[in-house]
XYZ file of C-alpha atoms in Angstrom:
548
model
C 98.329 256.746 157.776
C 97.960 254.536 160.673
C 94.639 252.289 160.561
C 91.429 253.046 162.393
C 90.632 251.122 165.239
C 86.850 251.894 165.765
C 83.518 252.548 164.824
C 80.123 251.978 165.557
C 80.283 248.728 163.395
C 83.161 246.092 162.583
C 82.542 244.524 159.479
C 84.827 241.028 158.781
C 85.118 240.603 155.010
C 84.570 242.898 151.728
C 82.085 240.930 149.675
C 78.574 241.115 148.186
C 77.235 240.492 152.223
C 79.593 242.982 153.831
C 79.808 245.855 151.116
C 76.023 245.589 151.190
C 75.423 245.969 154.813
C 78.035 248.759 154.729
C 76.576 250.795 152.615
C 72.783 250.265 154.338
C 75.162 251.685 157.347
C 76.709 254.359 156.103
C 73.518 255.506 154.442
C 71.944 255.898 157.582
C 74.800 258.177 159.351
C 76.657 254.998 161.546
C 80.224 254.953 161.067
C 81.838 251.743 159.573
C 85.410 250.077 159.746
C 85.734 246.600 157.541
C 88.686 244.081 158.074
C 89.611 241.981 154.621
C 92.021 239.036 155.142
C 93.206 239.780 151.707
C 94.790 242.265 149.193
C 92.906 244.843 147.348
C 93.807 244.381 143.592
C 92.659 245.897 140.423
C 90.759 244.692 137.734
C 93.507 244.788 135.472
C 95.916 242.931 137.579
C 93.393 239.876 137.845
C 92.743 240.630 134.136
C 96.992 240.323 133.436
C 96.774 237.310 136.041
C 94.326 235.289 133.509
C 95.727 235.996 130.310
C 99.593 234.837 131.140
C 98.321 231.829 132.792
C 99.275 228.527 131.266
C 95.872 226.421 129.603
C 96.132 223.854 132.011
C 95.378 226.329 134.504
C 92.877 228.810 133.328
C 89.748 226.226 133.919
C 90.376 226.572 137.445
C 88.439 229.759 138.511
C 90.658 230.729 141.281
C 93.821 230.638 139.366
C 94.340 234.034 138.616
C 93.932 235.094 142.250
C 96.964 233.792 144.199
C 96.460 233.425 147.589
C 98.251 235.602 150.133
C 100.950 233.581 152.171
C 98.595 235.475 155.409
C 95.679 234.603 153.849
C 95.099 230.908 152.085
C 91.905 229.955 150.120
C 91.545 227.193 148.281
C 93.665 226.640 144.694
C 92.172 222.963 143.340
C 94.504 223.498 140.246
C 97.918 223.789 141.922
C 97.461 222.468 145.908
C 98.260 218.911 146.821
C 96.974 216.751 149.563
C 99.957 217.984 151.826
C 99.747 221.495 151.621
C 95.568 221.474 151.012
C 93.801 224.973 152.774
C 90.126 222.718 152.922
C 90.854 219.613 155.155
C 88.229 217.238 153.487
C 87.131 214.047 154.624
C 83.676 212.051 154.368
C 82.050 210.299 152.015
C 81.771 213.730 149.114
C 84.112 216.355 149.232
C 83.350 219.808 150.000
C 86.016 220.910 147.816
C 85.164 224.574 147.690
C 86.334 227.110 145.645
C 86.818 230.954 146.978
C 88.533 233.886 147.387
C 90.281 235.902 150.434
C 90.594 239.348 147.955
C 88.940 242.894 148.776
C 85.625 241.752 147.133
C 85.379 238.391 147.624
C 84.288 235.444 145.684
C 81.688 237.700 143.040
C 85.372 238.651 141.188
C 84.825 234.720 140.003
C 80.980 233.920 140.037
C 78.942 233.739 137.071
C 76.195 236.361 138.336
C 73.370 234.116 138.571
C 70.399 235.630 140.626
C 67.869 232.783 140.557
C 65.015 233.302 143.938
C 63.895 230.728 146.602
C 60.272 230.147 145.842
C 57.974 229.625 149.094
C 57.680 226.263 149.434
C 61.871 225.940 149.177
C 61.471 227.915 152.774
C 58.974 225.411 154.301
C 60.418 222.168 153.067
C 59.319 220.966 156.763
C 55.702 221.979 156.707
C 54.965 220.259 152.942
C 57.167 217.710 152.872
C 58.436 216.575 156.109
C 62.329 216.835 155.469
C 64.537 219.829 156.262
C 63.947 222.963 158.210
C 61.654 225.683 157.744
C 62.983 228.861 157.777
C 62.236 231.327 160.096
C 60.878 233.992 158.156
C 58.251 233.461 154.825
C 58.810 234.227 151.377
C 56.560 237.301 151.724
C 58.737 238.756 154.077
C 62.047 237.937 152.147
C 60.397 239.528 148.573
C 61.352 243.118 149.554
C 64.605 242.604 150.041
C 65.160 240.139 146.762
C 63.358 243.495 145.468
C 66.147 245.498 147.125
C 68.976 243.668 146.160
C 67.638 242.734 142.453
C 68.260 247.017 142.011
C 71.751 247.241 144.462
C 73.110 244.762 142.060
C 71.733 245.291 139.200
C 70.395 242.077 138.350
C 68.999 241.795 134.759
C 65.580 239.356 133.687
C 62.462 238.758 131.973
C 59.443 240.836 131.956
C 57.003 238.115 130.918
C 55.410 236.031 134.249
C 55.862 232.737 132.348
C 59.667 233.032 132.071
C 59.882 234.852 135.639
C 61.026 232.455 138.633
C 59.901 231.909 141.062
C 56.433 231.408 139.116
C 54.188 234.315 140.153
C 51.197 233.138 141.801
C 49.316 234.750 145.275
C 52.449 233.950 147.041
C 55.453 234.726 145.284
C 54.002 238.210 143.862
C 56.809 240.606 143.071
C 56.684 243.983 143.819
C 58.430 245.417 140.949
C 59.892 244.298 137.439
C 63.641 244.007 137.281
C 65.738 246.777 136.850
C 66.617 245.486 132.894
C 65.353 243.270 130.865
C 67.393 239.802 130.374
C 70.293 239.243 127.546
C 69.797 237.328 124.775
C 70.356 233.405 124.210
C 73.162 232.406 122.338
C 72.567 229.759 119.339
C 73.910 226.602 121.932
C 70.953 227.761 124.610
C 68.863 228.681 121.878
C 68.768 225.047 120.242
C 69.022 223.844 123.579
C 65.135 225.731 124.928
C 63.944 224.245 121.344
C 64.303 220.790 121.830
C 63.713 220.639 125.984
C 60.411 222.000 124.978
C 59.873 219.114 122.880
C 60.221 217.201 126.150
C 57.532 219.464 127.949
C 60.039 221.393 129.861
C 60.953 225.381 129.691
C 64.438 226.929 129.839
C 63.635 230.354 131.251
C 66.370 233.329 131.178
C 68.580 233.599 134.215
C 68.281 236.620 136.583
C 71.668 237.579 136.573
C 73.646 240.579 138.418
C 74.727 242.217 134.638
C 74.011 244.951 132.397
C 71.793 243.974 129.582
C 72.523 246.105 126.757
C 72.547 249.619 128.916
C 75.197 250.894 131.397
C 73.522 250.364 135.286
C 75.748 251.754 138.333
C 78.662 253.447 136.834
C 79.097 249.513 134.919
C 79.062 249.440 131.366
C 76.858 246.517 129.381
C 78.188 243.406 128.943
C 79.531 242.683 126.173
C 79.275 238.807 125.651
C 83.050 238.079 125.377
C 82.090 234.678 127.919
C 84.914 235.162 130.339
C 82.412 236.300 133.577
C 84.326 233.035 135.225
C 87.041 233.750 136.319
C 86.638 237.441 135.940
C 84.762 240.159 133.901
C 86.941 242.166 132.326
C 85.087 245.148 131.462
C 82.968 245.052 134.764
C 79.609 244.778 132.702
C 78.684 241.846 135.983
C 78.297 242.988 139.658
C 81.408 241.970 141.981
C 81.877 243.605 145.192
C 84.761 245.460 144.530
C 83.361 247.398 141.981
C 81.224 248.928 145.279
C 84.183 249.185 147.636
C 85.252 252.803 146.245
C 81.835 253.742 146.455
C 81.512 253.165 150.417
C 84.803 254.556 151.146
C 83.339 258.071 149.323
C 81.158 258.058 151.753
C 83.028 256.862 154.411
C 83.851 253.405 155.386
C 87.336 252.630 156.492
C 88.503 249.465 154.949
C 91.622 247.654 156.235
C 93.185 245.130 153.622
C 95.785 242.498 154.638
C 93.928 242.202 158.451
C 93.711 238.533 159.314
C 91.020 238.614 161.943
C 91.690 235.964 164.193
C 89.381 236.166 167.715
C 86.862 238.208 169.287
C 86.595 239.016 172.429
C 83.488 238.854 174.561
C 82.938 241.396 177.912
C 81.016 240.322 181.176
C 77.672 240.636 179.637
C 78.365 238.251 177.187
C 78.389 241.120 174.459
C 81.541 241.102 171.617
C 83.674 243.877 172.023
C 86.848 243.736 170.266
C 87.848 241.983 167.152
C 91.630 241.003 167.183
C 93.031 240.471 163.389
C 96.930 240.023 161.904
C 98.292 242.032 159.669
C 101.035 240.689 156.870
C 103.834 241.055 159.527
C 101.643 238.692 161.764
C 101.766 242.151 164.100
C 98.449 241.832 165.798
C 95.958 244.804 165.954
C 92.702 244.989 168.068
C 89.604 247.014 167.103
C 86.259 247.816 169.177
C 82.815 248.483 168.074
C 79.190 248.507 169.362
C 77.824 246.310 166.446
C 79.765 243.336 164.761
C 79.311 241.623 161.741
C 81.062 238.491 160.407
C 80.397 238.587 156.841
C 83.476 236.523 155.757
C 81.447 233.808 154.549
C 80.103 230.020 155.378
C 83.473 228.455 156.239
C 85.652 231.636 156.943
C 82.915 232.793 159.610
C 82.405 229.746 161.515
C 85.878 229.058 162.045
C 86.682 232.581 163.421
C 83.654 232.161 165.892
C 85.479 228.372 166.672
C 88.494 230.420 167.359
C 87.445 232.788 169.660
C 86.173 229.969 172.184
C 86.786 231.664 176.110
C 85.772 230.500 179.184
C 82.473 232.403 178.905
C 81.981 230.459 175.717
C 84.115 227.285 175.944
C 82.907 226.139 172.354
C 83.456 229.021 170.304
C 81.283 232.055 169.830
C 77.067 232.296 169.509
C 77.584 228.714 169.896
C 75.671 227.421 172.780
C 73.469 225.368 170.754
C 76.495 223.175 169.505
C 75.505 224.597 165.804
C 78.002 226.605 164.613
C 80.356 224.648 161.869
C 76.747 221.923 161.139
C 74.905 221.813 158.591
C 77.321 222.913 155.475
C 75.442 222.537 152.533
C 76.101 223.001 148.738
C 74.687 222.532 145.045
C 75.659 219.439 144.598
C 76.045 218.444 141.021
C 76.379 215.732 138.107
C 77.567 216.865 134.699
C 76.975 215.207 131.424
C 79.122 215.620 128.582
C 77.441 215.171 125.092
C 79.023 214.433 121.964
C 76.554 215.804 119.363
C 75.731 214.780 116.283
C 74.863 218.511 114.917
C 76.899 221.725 116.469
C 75.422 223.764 119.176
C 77.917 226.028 119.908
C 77.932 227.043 123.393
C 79.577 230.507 124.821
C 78.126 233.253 122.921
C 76.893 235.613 125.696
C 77.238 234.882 129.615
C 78.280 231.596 131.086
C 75.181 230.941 132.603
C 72.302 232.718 130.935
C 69.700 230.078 131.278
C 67.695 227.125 133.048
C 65.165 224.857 133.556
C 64.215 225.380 136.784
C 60.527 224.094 137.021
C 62.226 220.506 137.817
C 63.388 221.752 141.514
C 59.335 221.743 142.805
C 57.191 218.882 143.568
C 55.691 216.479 145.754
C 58.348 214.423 145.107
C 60.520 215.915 147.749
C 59.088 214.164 150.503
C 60.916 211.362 149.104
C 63.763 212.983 147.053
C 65.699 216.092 145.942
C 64.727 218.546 143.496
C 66.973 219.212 140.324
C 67.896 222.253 138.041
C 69.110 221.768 134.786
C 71.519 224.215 132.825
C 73.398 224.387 129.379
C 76.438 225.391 130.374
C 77.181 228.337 128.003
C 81.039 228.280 128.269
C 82.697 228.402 125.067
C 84.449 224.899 124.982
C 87.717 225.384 122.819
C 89.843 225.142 126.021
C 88.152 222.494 127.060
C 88.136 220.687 124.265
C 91.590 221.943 122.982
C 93.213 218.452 124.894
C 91.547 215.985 123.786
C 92.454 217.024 119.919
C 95.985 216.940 121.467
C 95.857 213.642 122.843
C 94.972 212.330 119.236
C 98.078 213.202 117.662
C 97.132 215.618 115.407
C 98.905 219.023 114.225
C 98.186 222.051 111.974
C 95.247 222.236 109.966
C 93.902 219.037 111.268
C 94.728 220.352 114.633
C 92.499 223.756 113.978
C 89.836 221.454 112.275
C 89.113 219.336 115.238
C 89.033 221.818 117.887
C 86.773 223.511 115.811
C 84.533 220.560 115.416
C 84.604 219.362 119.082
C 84.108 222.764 120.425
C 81.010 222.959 118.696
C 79.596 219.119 118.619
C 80.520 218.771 122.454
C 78.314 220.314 125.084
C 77.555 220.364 129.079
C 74.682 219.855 130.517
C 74.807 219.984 134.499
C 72.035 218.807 137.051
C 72.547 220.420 139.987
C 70.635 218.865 143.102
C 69.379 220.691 146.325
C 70.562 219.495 149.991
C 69.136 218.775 152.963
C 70.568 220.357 156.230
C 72.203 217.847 158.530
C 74.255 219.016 161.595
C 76.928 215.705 160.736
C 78.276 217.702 157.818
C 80.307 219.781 160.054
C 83.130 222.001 160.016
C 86.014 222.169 162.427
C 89.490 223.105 163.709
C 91.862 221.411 161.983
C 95.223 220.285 163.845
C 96.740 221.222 160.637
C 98.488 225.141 160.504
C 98.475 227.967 157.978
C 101.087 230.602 157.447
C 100.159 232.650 160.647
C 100.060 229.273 163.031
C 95.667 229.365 162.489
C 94.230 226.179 162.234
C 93.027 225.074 159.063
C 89.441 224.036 158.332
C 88.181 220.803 158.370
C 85.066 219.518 156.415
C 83.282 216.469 156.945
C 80.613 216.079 153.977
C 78.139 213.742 152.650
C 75.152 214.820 150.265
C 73.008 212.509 152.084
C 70.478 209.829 150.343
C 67.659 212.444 149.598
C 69.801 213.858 146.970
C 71.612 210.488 146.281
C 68.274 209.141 145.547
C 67.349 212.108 143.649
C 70.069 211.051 141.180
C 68.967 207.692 140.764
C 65.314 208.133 140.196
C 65.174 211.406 138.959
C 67.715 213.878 137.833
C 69.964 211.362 135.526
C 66.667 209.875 133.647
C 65.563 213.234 133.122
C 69.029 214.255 132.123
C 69.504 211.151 129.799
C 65.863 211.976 128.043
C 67.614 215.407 127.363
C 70.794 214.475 125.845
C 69.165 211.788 123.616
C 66.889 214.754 122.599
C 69.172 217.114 121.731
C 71.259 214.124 119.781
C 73.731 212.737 121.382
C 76.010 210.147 120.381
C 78.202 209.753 123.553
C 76.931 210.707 127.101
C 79.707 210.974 130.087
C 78.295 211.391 133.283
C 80.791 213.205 136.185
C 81.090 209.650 138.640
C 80.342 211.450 141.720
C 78.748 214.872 142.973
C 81.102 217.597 142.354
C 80.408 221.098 144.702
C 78.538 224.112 143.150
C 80.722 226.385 145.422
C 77.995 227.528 146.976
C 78.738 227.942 150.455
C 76.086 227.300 152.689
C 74.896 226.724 156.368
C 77.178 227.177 159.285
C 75.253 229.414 161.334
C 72.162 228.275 160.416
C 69.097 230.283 161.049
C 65.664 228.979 163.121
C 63.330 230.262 165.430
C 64.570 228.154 168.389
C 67.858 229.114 170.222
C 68.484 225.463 171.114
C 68.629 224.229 167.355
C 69.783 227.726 165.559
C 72.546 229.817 165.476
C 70.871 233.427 164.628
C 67.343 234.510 164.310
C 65.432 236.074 161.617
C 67.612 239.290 161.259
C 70.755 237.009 161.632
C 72.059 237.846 164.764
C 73.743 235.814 167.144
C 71.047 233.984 169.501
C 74.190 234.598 172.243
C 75.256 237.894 171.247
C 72.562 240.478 171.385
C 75.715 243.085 169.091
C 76.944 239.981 166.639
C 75.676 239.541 163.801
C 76.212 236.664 160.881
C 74.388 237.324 157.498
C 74.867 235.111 154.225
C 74.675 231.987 153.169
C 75.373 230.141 156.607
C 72.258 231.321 158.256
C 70.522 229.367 155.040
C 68.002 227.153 156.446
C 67.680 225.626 153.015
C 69.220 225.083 149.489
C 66.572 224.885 146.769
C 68.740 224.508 143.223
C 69.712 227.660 142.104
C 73.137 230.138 142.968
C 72.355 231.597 146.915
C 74.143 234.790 146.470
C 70.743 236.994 146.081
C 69.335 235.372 149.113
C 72.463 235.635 150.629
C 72.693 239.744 149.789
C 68.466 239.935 150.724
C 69.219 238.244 154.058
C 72.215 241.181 154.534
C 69.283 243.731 153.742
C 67.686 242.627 156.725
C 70.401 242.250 159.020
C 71.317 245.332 157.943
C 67.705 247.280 159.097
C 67.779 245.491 162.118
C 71.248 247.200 162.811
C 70.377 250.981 161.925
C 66.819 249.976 164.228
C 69.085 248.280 166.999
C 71.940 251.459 167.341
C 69.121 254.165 166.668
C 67.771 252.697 169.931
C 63.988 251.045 167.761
């Protein structure tokens, strides 16, 4: 069957963003044609993939999805310097992790649903750094609402373990859809003693099914493997949706590469040009766009499709498009503990204290969020009992003892936007003669300084709490891989890439939803701000072709 080559909307990339919008689409009678850069795999393929890896590989969450010769991501665990996807440079590394598969990068994320509270969307207003966004958190709660029951995103009932805290501001307007899962014995020990401390570690909103089937998923089942991949499908990924949309009748291209769009005399895209595996290119038209392909996939491809109309690539006349990457950037500790804890019963992240990202304090500094990281630790603990010589039983026995006497704790830090951390073309080539990206990072001293004065004594008064008898601290700020900024969002044309429904201040029929139109980071995992902002795009595009 030859492909389709258009609709009333283009959609560039198969992820939480694009599925979403899709289906908002197709629910309201538009037609809908997605490109994916990728394959479309099953479950049990990536499932296969993991188990036959070797150990040294299987810590690396991307592992078990080789990359496509047509379409590279990054592979930490395997690339070197030479043949790197991510051309890095700067003082921190934006090493990202994600994946060019039907579905995107929720096969491999841990689910975590945690909200932006209001003041994380006016960090400019209170505290004189940042941006403000261009919408409030009142008119963001809906769609959190929205996507909190598309996803199925599971947590607590009670107000005092809710987040963000409810108060006049950040009122919700219904409970979650099920209530959250169970701590394991590690977390459990771990909310004990933090409380000695004065702190709370409140359940994680999470996109999984707590103890009921939600969706056509069944419940999860606490087997700790949601990174790199669930194997049951108990957590939300995007590709669980993508047979869904094509029932009702989105036409979804795998293995298209889109490289440019083209522009008409008005200024308005019309055509998005992509390769296939073959590198035989293929053109499609449309009356809406949307780059959904996320926050370094979708500024290059607008960088690509520069023209004379738009000498420096697409919806960028205000010189923003590639600025202003941001991240989670983060510290880890590694305790050795005197009693065991026992991490990785249940999901990998199931818990956090996230009270420690607000404050006054970030006129002068960042915010932290603090998490026991819940992975079961035998494979990470498996070489060091190697590296002491010892076989058999005595083998077994300290494997056994690490993996439950070790533990992680990891701070992870919000960002500030600056338009220095910028992404561009690389010189360097992939597979089908596109450049590369190139990423030039550095957290900046507001989150630096966080570190110093704040995160790592807070951190320190937790580890010597919970009894620890060795601390290692990660030497530098390691990436969340939470891709964000890019096409940032703002109210002004002349600082801002889209406006508040996240379309293209240039391109009245392009649109650019996720995490690059973040206008902020607060602490926790941006997917459900990511999916809420797709919501909205979303409404403005049934409103916008139904002629509102």
């Amino acid at each position: 069957m030859s492909n389709p080559t258009s609709a009333d909307v283009v959609i560039v990339g198969t992820g939480v963003v694009g599925v979403s919008i899709a289906e908002t689409l197709l629910d309201a009678g538009l037609s809908v044609l997605m490109l994916e850069a990728g394959p479309r795999v099953s479950r049990a393929e990536v499932v296969e993939n993991f188990r036959n890896l070797p150990l040294a590989l299987k810590g690396d969450p991307s592992s078990c999805y080789p990359p496509a010769a047509w379409a590279p991501h990054p592979m930490a665990s395997i690339e070197t310097k030479e043949d790197a996807y991510l051309q890095l440079s700067g003082p921190d590394r934006y090493a990202q992790s994600y994946i060019r598969y039907a579905g995107g990068s929720t096969w491999h994320w841990a689910g975590t649903c945690w909200r932006l509270t209001p003041e994380d969307m006016r960090l400019k207003t209170l505290y004189g750094v940042g941006r403000d966004w261009a919408i409030d958190y009142q008119t963001l709660e809906p769609y959190y609402t929205r996507t909190e029951y598309a996803l199925g995103i599971c947590g607590p009932s009670e107000p005092a373990e809710q987040w963000p805290p409810l108060s006049e501001g950040a009122a919700r307007s219904k409970p979650y859809p099920m209530p959250p899962l169970p701590f394991g014995p590690g977390e459990q020990r771990f909310t004990d003693v933090v409380k000695t401390l004065g702190y709370s570690n409140i359940p994680t909103a999470q996109a999984r099914n707590s103890g009921t089937s939600y969706d056509d998923r069944p419940a999860c089942c606490a087997n700790n493997n949601c990174v790199p991949v669930c194997p049951v499908g108990a957590k939300y990924d995007a590709a669980t949706a993508l047979s869904r949309i094509e029932a009702k009748g989105a036409k979804i291209t795998a293995n298209a590469v889109a490289y440019r769009l083209e522009t008409d005399g008005a200024n308005r895209v019309i055509a998005v040009n992509y390769f296939d595996q073959n590198k035989a290119s293929h053109r499609v038209t449309g009356k809406l766009f949307v780059l959904a392909c996320n926050g370094i996939e979708t500024p290059k491809l607008l960088l690509m499709s520069a023209n004379a109309r738009n000498p420096n690539g697409l919806a960028n006349s205000s010189d923003q498009v590639g600025r202003n990457m941001m991240d989670h950037p983060q510290l880890t500790m590694t305790l050795t503990l005197a009693e065991p804890y026992w991490a990785g019963v249940g999901p990998v992240v199931n818990s956090g204290i996230m009270e420690t990202s607000q404050g006054a304090f970030r006129s002068e500094h960042a915010g932290a969020y603090f998490r026991f990281n819940n992975f079961a630790r035998n494979r990470f603990v498996t070489f060091g009992a190697l590296k002491k010589g010892l076989v058999g039983k005595a083998l077994d026995a300290e494997i056994r003892r690490m993996t439950a006497c070790t533990a992680d704790v990891v701070l992870a830090h919000e960002v500030l936007p600056d338009p220095n951390n910028r992404l561009t073309l690389s010189d360097k080539k992939d597979w089908l003669g596109l450049p590369k990206p190139a990423i030039h990072y550095d957290v900046g001293d507001y989150t630096r300084k966080s570190a110093e004065v704040y995160s790592v004594p807070i951190g320190k008064r937790i580890a010597q709490a919970m009894g620890a008898t060795d601390i290692k601290l990660s030497p530098q700020f390691n990436q969340s891989k939470h891709i964000m900024g890019g096409t940032i969002m703002g109210l002004d044309h002349k600082d801002s890439v889209v406006d508040a429904d996240c379309r293209a201040y240039d391109h009245d029929n392009l649109f650019l939803p996720g995490g690059g139109a973040m206008a902020s980071t607060a602490c926790g995992n941006s997917t459900i701000t990511m999916v809420s902002l797709a919501f909205k795009a979303a409404d403005a595009m049934v409103r916008q072709m139904k002629g509102a």
